[in-house]
Coordinates of C-alpha atoms and ligand atoms in Angstrom, one line a residue:
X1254 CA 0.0 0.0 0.0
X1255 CA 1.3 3.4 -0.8
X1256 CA 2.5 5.3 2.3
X1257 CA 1.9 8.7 3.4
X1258 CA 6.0 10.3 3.2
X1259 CA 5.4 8.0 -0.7
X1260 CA 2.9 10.1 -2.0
X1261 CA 4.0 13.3 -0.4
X1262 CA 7.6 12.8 -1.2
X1263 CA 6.0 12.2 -5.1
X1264 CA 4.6 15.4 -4.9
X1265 CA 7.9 17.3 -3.6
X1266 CA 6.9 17.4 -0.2
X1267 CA 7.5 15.4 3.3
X1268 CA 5.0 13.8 5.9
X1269 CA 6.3 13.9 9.5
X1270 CA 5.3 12.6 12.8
X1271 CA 5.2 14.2 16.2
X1272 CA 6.9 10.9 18.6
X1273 CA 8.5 10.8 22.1
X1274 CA 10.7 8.3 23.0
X1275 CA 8.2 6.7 25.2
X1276 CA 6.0 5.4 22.5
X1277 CA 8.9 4.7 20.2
X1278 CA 9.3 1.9 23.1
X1279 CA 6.4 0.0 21.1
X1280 CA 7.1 -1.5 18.3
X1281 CA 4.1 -1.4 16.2
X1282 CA 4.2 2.4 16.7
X1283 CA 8.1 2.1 15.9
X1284 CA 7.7 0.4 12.5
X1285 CA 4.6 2.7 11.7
X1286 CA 6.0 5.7 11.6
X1287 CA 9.2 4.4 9.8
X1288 CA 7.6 3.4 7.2
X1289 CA 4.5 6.5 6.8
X1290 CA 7.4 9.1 7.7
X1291 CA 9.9 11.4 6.3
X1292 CA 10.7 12.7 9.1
X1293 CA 9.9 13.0 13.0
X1294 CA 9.6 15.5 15.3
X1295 CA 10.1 15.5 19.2
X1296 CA 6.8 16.0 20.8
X1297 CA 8.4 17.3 23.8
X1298 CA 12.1 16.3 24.5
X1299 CA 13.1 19.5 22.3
X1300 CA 11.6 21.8 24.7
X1301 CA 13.3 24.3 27.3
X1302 CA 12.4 21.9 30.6
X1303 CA 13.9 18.8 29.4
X1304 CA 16.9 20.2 28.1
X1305 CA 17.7 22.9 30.8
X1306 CA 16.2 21.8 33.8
X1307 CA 18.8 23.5 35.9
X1308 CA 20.8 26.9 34.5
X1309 CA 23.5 25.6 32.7
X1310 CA 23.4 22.0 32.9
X1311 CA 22.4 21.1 29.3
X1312 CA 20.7 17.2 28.8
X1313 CA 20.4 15.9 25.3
X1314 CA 20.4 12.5 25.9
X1315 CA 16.4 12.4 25.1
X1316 CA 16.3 14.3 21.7
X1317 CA 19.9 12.7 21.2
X1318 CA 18.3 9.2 21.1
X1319 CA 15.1 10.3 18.7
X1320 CA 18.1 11.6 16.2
X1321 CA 19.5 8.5 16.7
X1322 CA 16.0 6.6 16.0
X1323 CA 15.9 9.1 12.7
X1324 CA 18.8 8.3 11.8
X1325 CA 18.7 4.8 12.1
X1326 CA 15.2 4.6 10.3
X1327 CA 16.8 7.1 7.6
X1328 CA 14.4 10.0 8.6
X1329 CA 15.2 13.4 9.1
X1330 CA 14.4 15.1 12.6
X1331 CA 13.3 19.0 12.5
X1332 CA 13.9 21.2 16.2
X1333 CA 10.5 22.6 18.2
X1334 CA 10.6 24.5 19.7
X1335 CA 13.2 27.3 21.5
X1336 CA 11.4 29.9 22.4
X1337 CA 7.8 29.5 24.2
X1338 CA 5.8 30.4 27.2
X1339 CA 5.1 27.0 27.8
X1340 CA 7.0 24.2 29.5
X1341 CA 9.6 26.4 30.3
X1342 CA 11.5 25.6 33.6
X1343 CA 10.6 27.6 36.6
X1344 CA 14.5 28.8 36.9
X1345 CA 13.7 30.8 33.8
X1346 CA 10.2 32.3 34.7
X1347 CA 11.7 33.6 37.5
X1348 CA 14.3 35.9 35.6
X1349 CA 14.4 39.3 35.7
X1350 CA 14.8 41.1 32.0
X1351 CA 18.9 41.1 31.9
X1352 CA 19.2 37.5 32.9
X1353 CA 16.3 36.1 30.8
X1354 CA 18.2 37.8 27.8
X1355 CA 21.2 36.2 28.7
X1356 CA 19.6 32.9 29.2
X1357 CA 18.0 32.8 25.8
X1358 CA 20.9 33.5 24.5
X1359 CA 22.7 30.8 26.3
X1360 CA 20.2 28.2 25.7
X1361 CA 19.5 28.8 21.3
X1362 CA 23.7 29.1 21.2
X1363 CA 23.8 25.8 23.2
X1364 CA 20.8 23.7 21.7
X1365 CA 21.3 24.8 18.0
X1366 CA 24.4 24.3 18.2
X1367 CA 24.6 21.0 19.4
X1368 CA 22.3 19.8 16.6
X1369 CA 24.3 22.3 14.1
X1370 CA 24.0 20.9 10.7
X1371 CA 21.8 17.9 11.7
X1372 CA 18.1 19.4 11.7
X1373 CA 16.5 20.8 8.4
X1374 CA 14.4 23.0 10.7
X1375 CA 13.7 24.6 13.7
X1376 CA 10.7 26.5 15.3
X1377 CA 12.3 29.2 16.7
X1378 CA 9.5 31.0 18.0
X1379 CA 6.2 29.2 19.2
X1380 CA 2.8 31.2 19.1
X1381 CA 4.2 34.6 19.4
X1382 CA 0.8 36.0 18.3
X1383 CA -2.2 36.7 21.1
X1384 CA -4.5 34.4 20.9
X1385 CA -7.5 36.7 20.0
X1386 CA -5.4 38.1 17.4
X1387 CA -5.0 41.8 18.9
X1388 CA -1.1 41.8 18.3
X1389 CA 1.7 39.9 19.7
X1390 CA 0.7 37.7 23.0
X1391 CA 1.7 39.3 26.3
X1392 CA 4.1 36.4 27.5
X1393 CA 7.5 36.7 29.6
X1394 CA 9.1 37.6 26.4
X1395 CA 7.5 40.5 25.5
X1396 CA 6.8 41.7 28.7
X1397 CA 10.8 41.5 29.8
X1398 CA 12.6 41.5 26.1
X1399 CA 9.8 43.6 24.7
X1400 CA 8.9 42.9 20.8
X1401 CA 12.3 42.3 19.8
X1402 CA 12.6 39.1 21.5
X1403 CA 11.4 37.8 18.5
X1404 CA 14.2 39.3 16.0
X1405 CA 17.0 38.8 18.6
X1406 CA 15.9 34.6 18.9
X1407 CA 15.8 34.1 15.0
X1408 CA 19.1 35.9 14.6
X1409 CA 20.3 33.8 17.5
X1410 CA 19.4 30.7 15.9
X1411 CA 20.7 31.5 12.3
X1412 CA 24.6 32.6 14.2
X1413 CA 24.2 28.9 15.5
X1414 CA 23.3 27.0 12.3
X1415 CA 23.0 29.2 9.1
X1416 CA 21.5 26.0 7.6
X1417 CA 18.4 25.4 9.4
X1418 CA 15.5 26.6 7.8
X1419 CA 14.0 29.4 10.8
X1420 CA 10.5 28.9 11.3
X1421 CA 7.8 31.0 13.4
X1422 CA 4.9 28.4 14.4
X1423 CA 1.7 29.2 15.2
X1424 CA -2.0 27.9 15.7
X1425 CA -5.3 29.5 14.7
X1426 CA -4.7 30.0 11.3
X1427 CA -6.8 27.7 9.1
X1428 CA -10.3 28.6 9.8
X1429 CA -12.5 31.1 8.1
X1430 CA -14.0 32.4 10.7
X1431 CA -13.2 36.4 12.5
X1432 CA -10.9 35.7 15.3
X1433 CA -8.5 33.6 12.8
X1434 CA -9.1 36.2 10.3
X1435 CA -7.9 38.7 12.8
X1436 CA -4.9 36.7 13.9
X1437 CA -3.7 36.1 10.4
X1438 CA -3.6 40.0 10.2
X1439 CA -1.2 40.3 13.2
X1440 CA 1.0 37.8 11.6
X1441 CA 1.4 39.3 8.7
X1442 CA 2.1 42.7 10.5
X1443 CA 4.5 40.9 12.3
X1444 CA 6.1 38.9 9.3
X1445 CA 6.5 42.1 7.5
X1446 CA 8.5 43.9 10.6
X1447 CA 11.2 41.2 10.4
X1448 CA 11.2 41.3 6.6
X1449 CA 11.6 44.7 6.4
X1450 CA 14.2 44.1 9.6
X1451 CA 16.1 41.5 7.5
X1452 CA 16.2 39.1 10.2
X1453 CA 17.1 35.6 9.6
X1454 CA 13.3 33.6 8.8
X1455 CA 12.5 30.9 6.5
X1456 CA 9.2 29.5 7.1
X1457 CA 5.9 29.8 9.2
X1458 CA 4.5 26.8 10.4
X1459 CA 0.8 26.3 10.8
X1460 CA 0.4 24.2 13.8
X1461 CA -3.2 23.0 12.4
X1462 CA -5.1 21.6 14.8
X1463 CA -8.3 21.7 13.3
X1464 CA -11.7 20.9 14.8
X1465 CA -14.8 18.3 13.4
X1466 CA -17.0 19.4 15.4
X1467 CA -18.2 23.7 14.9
X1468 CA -16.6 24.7 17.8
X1469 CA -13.1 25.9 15.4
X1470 CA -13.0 26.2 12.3
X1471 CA -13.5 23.4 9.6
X1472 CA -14.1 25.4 6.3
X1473 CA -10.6 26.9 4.8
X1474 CA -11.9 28.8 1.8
X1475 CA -10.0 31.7 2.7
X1476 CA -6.9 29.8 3.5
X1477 CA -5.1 29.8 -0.3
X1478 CA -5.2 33.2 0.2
X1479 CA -3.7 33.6 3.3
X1480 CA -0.6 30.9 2.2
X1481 CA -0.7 33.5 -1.3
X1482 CA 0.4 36.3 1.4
X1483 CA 3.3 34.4 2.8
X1484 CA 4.7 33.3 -0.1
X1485 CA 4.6 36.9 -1.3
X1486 CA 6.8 37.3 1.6
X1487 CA 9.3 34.6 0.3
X1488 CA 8.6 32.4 3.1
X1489 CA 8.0 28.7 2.9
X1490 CA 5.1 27.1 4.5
X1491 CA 5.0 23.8 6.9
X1492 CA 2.1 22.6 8.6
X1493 CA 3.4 21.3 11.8
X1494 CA 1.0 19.6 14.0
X1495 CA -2.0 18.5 12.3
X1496 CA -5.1 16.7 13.9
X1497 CA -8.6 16.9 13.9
X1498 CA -9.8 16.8 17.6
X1499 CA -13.4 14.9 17.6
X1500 CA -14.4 15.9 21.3
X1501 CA -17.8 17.2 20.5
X1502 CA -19.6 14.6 18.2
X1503 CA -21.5 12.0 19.1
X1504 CA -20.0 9.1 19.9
X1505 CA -20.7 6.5 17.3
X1506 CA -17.3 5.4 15.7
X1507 CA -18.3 5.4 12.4
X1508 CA -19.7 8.7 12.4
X1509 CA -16.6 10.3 14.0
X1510 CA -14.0 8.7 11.6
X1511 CA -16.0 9.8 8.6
X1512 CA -16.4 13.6 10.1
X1513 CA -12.3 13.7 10.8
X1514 CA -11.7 12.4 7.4
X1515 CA -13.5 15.1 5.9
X1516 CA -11.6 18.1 7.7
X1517 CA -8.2 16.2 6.7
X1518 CA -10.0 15.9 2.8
X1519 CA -11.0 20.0 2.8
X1520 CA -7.8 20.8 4.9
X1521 CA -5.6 19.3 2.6
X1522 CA -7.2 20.4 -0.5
X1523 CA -6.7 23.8 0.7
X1524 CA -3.3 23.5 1.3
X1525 CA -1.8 20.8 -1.4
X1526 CA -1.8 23.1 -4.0
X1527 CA 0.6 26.2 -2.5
X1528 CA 3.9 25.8 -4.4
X1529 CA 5.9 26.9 -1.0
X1530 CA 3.7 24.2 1.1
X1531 CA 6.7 22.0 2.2
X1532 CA 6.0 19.6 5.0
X1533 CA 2.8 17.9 6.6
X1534 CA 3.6 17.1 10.1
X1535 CA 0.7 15.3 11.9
X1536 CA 0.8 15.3 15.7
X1537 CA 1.0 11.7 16.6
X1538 CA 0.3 9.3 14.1
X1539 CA -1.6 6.8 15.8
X1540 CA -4.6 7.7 17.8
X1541 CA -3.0 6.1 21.0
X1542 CA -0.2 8.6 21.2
X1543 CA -3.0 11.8 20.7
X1544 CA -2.1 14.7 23.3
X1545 CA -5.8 15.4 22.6
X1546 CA -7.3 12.9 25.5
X1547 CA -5.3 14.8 28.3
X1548 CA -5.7 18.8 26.1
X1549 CA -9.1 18.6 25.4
X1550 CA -11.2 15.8 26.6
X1551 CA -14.4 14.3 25.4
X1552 CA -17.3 14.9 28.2
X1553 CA -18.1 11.6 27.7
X1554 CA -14.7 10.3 28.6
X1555 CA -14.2 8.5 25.1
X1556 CA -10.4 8.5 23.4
X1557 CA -10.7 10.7 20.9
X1558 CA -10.1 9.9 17.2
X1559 CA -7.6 12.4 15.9
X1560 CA -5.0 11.3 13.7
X1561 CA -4.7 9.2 10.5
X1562 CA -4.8 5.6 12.1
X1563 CA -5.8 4.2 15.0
X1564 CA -4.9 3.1 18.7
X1565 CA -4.3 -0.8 16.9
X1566 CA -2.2 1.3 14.2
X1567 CA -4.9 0.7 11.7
X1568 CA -5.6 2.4 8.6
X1569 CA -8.8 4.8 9.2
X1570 CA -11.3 6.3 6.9
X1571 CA -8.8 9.6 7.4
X1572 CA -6.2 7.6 5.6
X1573 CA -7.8 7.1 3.0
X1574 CA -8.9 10.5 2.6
X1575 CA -5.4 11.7 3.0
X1576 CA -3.5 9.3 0.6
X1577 CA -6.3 10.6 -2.1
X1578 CA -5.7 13.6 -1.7
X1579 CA -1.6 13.2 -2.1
Ligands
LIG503 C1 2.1 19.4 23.6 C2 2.5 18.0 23.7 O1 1.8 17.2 22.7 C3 2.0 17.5 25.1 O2 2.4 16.1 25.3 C4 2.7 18.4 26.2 O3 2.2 18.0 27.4 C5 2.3 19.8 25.9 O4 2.7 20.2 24.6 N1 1.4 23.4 20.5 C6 2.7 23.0 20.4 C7 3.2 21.8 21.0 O5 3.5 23.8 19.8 O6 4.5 21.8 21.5 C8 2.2 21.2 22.0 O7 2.6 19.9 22.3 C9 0.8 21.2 21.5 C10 0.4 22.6 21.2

């Protein structure tokens, strides 16, 4: 059967996976996302608390053994994410402005440049943008860096690896409905500042997690447009953590599967045919591993049916959806 980094690698692109060593420990998992993925992505080992837990003590040895799991499997491995206002340790919450400069400074040197060379990628930035889309999100980083926190990481990151591609990630950009229209606007305003800056940025990444249910957005006519903008910025486009969280339908199987598969069929027609569209990362690949049960539960206390196959690593109707539309 044709897998999913087949057809997308036929088409010029990559499929990725979001994985953590911890589910790598099961071999059906293992051997699935070898064989559907180009690439993988650390779900969480990459980020600021597993990798500095303490000021200066730098701990690789969990990202270290996913490269080694790429490498082994011949995938590549892409960075997320350095700069965030989550899962950050408490050490570095707790700076004042001077020392949290210093400290990101420290920590992108540090962690890009261990992986200099090895990573096609990195997030650089995660959600810099406030959620309801009214300018750039009041985090540590703005509040104690002020707005150039975001100039100063990318340039960073590019001194520590000039070949990674620089990426700014964000959610809430798919839909068609205000607040994402909204949101897109800041973006771009922001976007624009750095390009007119010249700072050191590649890519955006559009998280993607998308919604079968009406409560977020699952129409994306207005998204070609939006990817039309970025390109016209010369920036490439990855969609980074793709899912389609079920929680509010009814909970016949059948029913569900069907619904997902038709967000991942109008989600990817959208976005298939943007020439700078480069990767299609979903988060998780099997609904076993979904972050979605703990995020965002259903009331009704069922696993939710996300991602393109499922807990038993089965082929769903989403996979099928998804390979046609490769
Ligand atoms: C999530 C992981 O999936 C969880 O396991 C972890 O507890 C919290 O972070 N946007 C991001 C990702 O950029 O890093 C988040 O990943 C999901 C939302």
């Amino acid at each position: 059967a044709p897998t999913l980094q087949g057809l997308a690698a036929a088409r010029g692109l990559r499929w990725g996976t979001a994985v953590t060593n911890d589910q790598l420990r099961d071999p059906g998992l293992r051997r699935l996302v070898s064989e559907q993925s180009g690439l993988i992505v650390p779900e969480s080992e990459l980020k600021w608390d597993g990798v500095e837990a303490t000021p200066g003590s730098f701990d690789f040895s969990a990202p270290d053994r996913l490269l080694g799991f790429a490498r082994e499997q011949g995938l590549a491995m892409r960075g997320h994410t350095l700069v965030w206002h989550e899962q950050l340790p408490a050490w570095v919450k707790a700076l004042p402005p001077a020392e949290l400069d210093r400290a990101m400074a420290t920590y992108i040197r540090t962690v890009v440049g261990h992986y200099r060379g090895q990573l096609p990628s990195w997030d650089v930035v995660n959600e810099p943008i406030a959620d309801d889309g009214t300018g750039l999100r009041r985090n540590l980083w703005l509040e104690r860096l002020g707005p150039d926190y975001i100039a100063r990481a990318l340039t960073l990151a590019h001194q520590a690896d000039p070949k990674a591609a620089l990426v700014i990630n964000e959610y809430g950009l798919e839909g068609d409905d205000p607040k994402t229209l909204r949101k897109r606007q800041a973006f771009l305003k922001l976007l624009r500042q750095l390009r007119e800056q010249g700072v050191p940025l590649n890519a955006v990444g559009l998280q993607a997690h998308l919604y079968a249910n009406g409560s977020g957005p699952t129409t994306f006519r207005t998204l070609p447009a939006f990817l039309r903008e970025l390109a016209a910025l010369d920036l490439d486009i990855l969609v980074t953590e793709l899912d389609v969280n079920d929680r509010e339908l009814p909970a016949a199987i059948p029913e569900r599967d069907r619904a997902v598969a038709a967000v991942y069929g109008d989600f990817l027609a959208a976005v298939l045919p943007e020439p700078r569209l480069k990767l299609i990362t979903t988060w998780g690949l099997s609904d076993r591993t979904t972050w979605l049960n703990g995020f965002m539960p259903r009331a009704d206390g069922l696993p939710q049916r996300p991602l393109p196959f499922d807990a038993d690593n089965r082929p769903k109707p989403a996979t099928a959806t998804i390979q046609a539309a490769l």
